[in-house]
Amino acid sequence: EPDVTIVSGLKDTAVSEGDDVTFRCQLSHEGARDVEWKLQDVALQNNEMNEISMEKGKIHTLTLRKVTEQDIGTVTFRVGPHTSTA
């Protein structure tokens, strides 16, 4: 199985309180299973505040809904040994 790498990483984003913000990460191969999103070192789950999805098998997205001041911090995307932060 080929090593999945990050082709296009996360970009730093400024957003106003109460708005939604979306982060995208593009991978080299489809079907990566060992992926994880974190905010300030806390693993995120798909729920009403965090929408985690995948487009075309390679583009992984995280949308944080109605962000607050507590959401300020580093967003991390990890696939296997590779990480991208914003």
Coordinates of N, CA and C in Angstrom, one line a residue:
E1 N 0.8 -1.2 0.0 CA 0.0 0.0 0.0 C 0.9 1.2 0.0
P2 N 0.7 2.2 -1.0 CA 1.6 3.4 -1.0 C 1.4 4.3 0.2
D3 N 2.4 5.0 0.5 CA 2.4 5.9 1.7 C 1.6 7.1 1.2
V4 N 0.5 7.4 2.0 CA -0.3 8.6 1.7 C 0.4 9.8 2.3
T5 N 0.6 10.9 1.4 CA 1.2 12.1 1.9 C 0.2 13.3 1.7
I6 N 0.6 14.4 2.3 CA -0.3 15.6 2.2 C 0.3 16.4 1.0
V7 N -0.6 16.6 0.0 CA -0.2 17.3 -1.2 C -0.4 18.8 -1.0
S8 N -1.6 19.2 -0.4 CA -1.9 20.6 -0.2 C -2.3 20.7 1.3
G9 N -1.6 21.4 2.1 CA -1.8 21.5 3.5 C -2.8 22.6 3.9
L10 N -3.0 22.7 5.2 CA -3.9 23.7 5.8 C -3.3 25.1 5.6
K11 N -4.2 26.1 5.5 CA -3.8 27.5 5.4 C -4.4 28.2 6.7
D12 N -3.5 29.1 7.2 CA -4.0 30.0 8.3 C -5.2 30.8 7.9
T13 N -6.1 30.9 8.8 CA -7.4 31.6 8.5 C -7.8 32.5 9.7
A14 N -8.2 33.7 9.4 CA -8.8 34.6 10.4 C -10.3 34.7 10.1
V15 N -11.1 34.6 11.2 CA -12.5 34.5 11.1 C -13.1 35.3 12.2
S16 N -14.3 35.9 12.0 CA -15.0 36.6 13.1 C -15.8 35.7 13.9
E17 N -15.9 36.1 15.2 CA -16.7 35.3 16.1 C -18.1 35.1 15.6
G18 N -18.6 33.9 15.7 CA -20.0 33.6 15.2 C -20.0 33.1 13.8
D19 N -18.9 33.2 13.1 CA -18.9 32.7 11.7 C -18.4 31.3 11.7
D20 N -18.6 30.6 10.5 CA -18.1 29.3 10.2 C -16.7 29.4 9.5
V21 N -15.9 28.5 9.8 CA -14.6 28.5 9.1 C -14.3 27.0 8.6
T22 N -13.7 26.9 7.4 CA -13.4 25.6 6.8 C -12.0 25.5 6.5
F23 N -11.4 24.3 6.9 CA -10.0 24.0 6.6 C -10.0 22.8 5.6
R24 N -9.1 22.8 4.7 CA -9.0 21.7 3.7 C -7.6 21.2 3.6
C25 N -7.5 19.9 3.4 CA -6.2 19.2 3.2 C -6.4 18.2 2.1
Q26 N -5.5 18.3 1.1 CA -5.5 17.3 0.0 C -4.4 16.3 0.1
L27 N -4.8 15.0 -0.1 CA -3.9 13.9 0.1 C -3.5 13.3 -1.3
S28 N -2.4 12.6 -1.3 CA -1.9 12.0 -2.5 C -2.7 10.8 -3.0
H29 N -3.4 10.1 -2.2 CA -4.1 8.9 -2.5 C -5.5 8.9 -1.9
E30 N -6.4 8.2 -2.5 CA -7.8 8.1 -2.0 C -7.8 7.0 -0.9
G31 N -8.8 7.0 -0.1 CA -9.0 5.9 0.9 C -8.2 5.9 2.1
A32 N -7.5 7.0 2.4 CA -6.7 7.0 3.7 C -7.7 6.8 4.9
R33 N -7.3 5.9 5.7 CA -8.2 5.6 6.9 C -7.6 6.2 8.2
D34 N -6.3 6.3 8.3 CA -5.7 6.8 9.5 C -5.6 8.3 9.5
V35 N -6.8 9.0 9.5 CA -6.8 10.5 9.5 C -7.4 11.0 10.8
E36 N -6.9 12.2 11.2 CA -7.4 12.8 12.5 C -7.3 14.3 12.4
W37 N -8.4 15.0 12.9 CA -8.4 16.4 13.0 C -8.3 16.8 14.5
K38 N -7.5 17.8 14.8 CA -7.4 18.3 16.2 C -7.5 19.8 16.2
L39 N -8.0 20.3 17.3 CA -8.0 21.7 17.6 C -7.4 21.9 19.0
Q40 N -6.3 22.6 19.1 CA -5.5 22.7 20.3 C -5.2 21.4 20.9
D41 N -4.8 20.4 20.2 CA -4.4 19.1 20.6 C -5.6 18.2 21.1
V42 N -6.8 18.7 20.9 CA -8.0 17.9 21.3 C -8.6 17.3 20.0
A43 N -8.7 16.0 20.0 CA -9.2 15.3 18.8 C -10.7 15.7 18.6
L44 N -11.0 16.0 17.3 CA -12.4 16.4 17.0 C -13.2 15.3 16.4
Q45 N -14.5 15.3 16.8 CA -15.4 14.3 16.2 C -16.4 15.0 15.3
N46 N -17.0 14.3 14.4 CA -18.1 14.9 13.6 C -19.3 15.1 14.4
N47 N -19.8 16.3 14.6 CA -21.0 16.6 15.4 C -21.6 17.9 14.9
E48 N -22.5 18.5 15.7 CA -23.2 19.7 15.2 C -22.3 20.9 15.1
M49 N -21.2 20.9 15.9 CA -20.3 22.0 15.9 C -19.1 21.8 14.9
N50 N -18.7 20.6 14.7 CA -17.6 20.3 13.8 C -18.1 19.4 12.7
E51 N -18.0 19.8 11.4 CA -18.4 19.0 10.3 C -17.1 18.5 9.6
I52 N -16.9 17.2 9.7 CA -15.7 16.5 9.1 C -16.2 15.7 7.9
S53 N -15.6 16.0 6.8 CA -16.0 15.3 5.6 C -14.9 15.1 4.6
M54 N -15.2 14.4 3.5 CA -14.2 14.0 2.5 C -14.8 14.2 1.2
E55 N -14.1 14.9 0.3 CA -14.6 15.1 -1.1 C -13.7 14.4 -2.1
K56 N -14.2 13.7 -3.0 CA -13.5 13.0 -4.1 C -12.4 12.0 -3.5
G57 N -12.6 11.6 -2.3 CA -11.7 10.6 -1.7 C -10.3 11.2 -1.3
K58 N -9.9 12.3 -1.7 CA -8.6 12.9 -1.4 C -8.6 14.2 -0.6
I59 N -9.7 14.9 -0.7 CA -9.8 16.2 0.0 C -10.6 16.1 1.3
H60 N -9.9 16.3 2.4 CA -10.5 16.2 3.7 C -10.8 17.6 4.2
T61 N -12.0 17.8 4.7 CA -12.4 19.1 5.2 C -12.9 19.1 6.6
L62 N -12.6 20.2 7.3 CA -13.1 20.4 8.6 C -13.8 21.7 8.6
T63 N -15.1 21.8 9.0 CA -15.8 23.1 9.2 C -16.1 23.2 10.7
L64 N -15.6 24.3 11.2 CA -16.0 24.7 12.6 C -17.1 25.7 12.5
R65 N -18.3 25.3 13.2 CA -19.5 26.1 13.1 C -19.6 27.1 14.2
K66 N -20.0 28.4 13.9 CA -20.2 29.4 14.8 C -19.1 29.5 15.9
V67 N -17.9 29.8 15.4 CA -16.7 29.8 16.2 C -16.8 30.9 17.3
T68 N -16.2 30.6 18.4 CA -16.1 31.5 19.6 C -14.6 31.7 19.9
E69 N -14.4 32.6 20.9 CA -13.0 32.9 21.3 C -12.3 31.7 21.8
Q70 N -13.0 30.7 22.3 CA -12.4 29.5 22.8 C -11.9 28.6 21.7
D71 N -12.3 28.9 20.4 CA -11.8 28.1 19.3 C -10.5 28.6 18.7
I72 N -10.0 29.7 19.3 CA -8.7 30.2 18.8 C -7.6 29.2 19.2
G73 N -6.7 28.9 18.2 CA -5.7 27.9 18.4 C -5.3 27.2 17.1
T74 N -4.5 26.2 17.3 CA -3.9 25.5 16.2 C -4.8 24.3 15.8
V75 N -5.1 24.3 14.5 CA -5.9 23.2 13.9 C -4.8 22.3 13.3
T76 N -4.9 21.0 13.6 CA -4.0 20.0 13.0 C -4.7 18.9 12.3
F77 N -4.2 18.6 11.1 CA -4.7 17.4 10.3 C -3.5 16.4 10.3
R78 N -3.8 15.1 10.6 CA -2.8 14.1 10.6 C -3.3 13.0 9.7
V79 N -2.4 12.5 8.9 CA -2.6 11.2 8.2 C -1.3 10.4 8.3
G80 N -1.5 9.3 9.0 CA -0.3 8.4 9.3 C 0.8 9.3 10.0
P81 N 2.0 9.3 9.5 CA 3.1 10.1 10.1 C 3.1 11.6 9.7
H82 N 2.3 12.0 8.8 CA 2.3 13.3 8.2 C 1.3 14.2 8.9
T83 N 1.7 15.5 9.1 CA 0.7 16.4 9.7 C 0.8 17.8 9.0
S84 N -0.3 18.5 9.1 CA -0.3 19.9 8.6 C -1.1 20.7 9.7
T85 N -0.6 21.9 9.9 CA -1.2 22.8 10.9 C -1.5 24.2 10.4
A86 N -2.5 24.8 11.0 CA -2.8 26.2 10.7 C -3.3 26.9 11.9

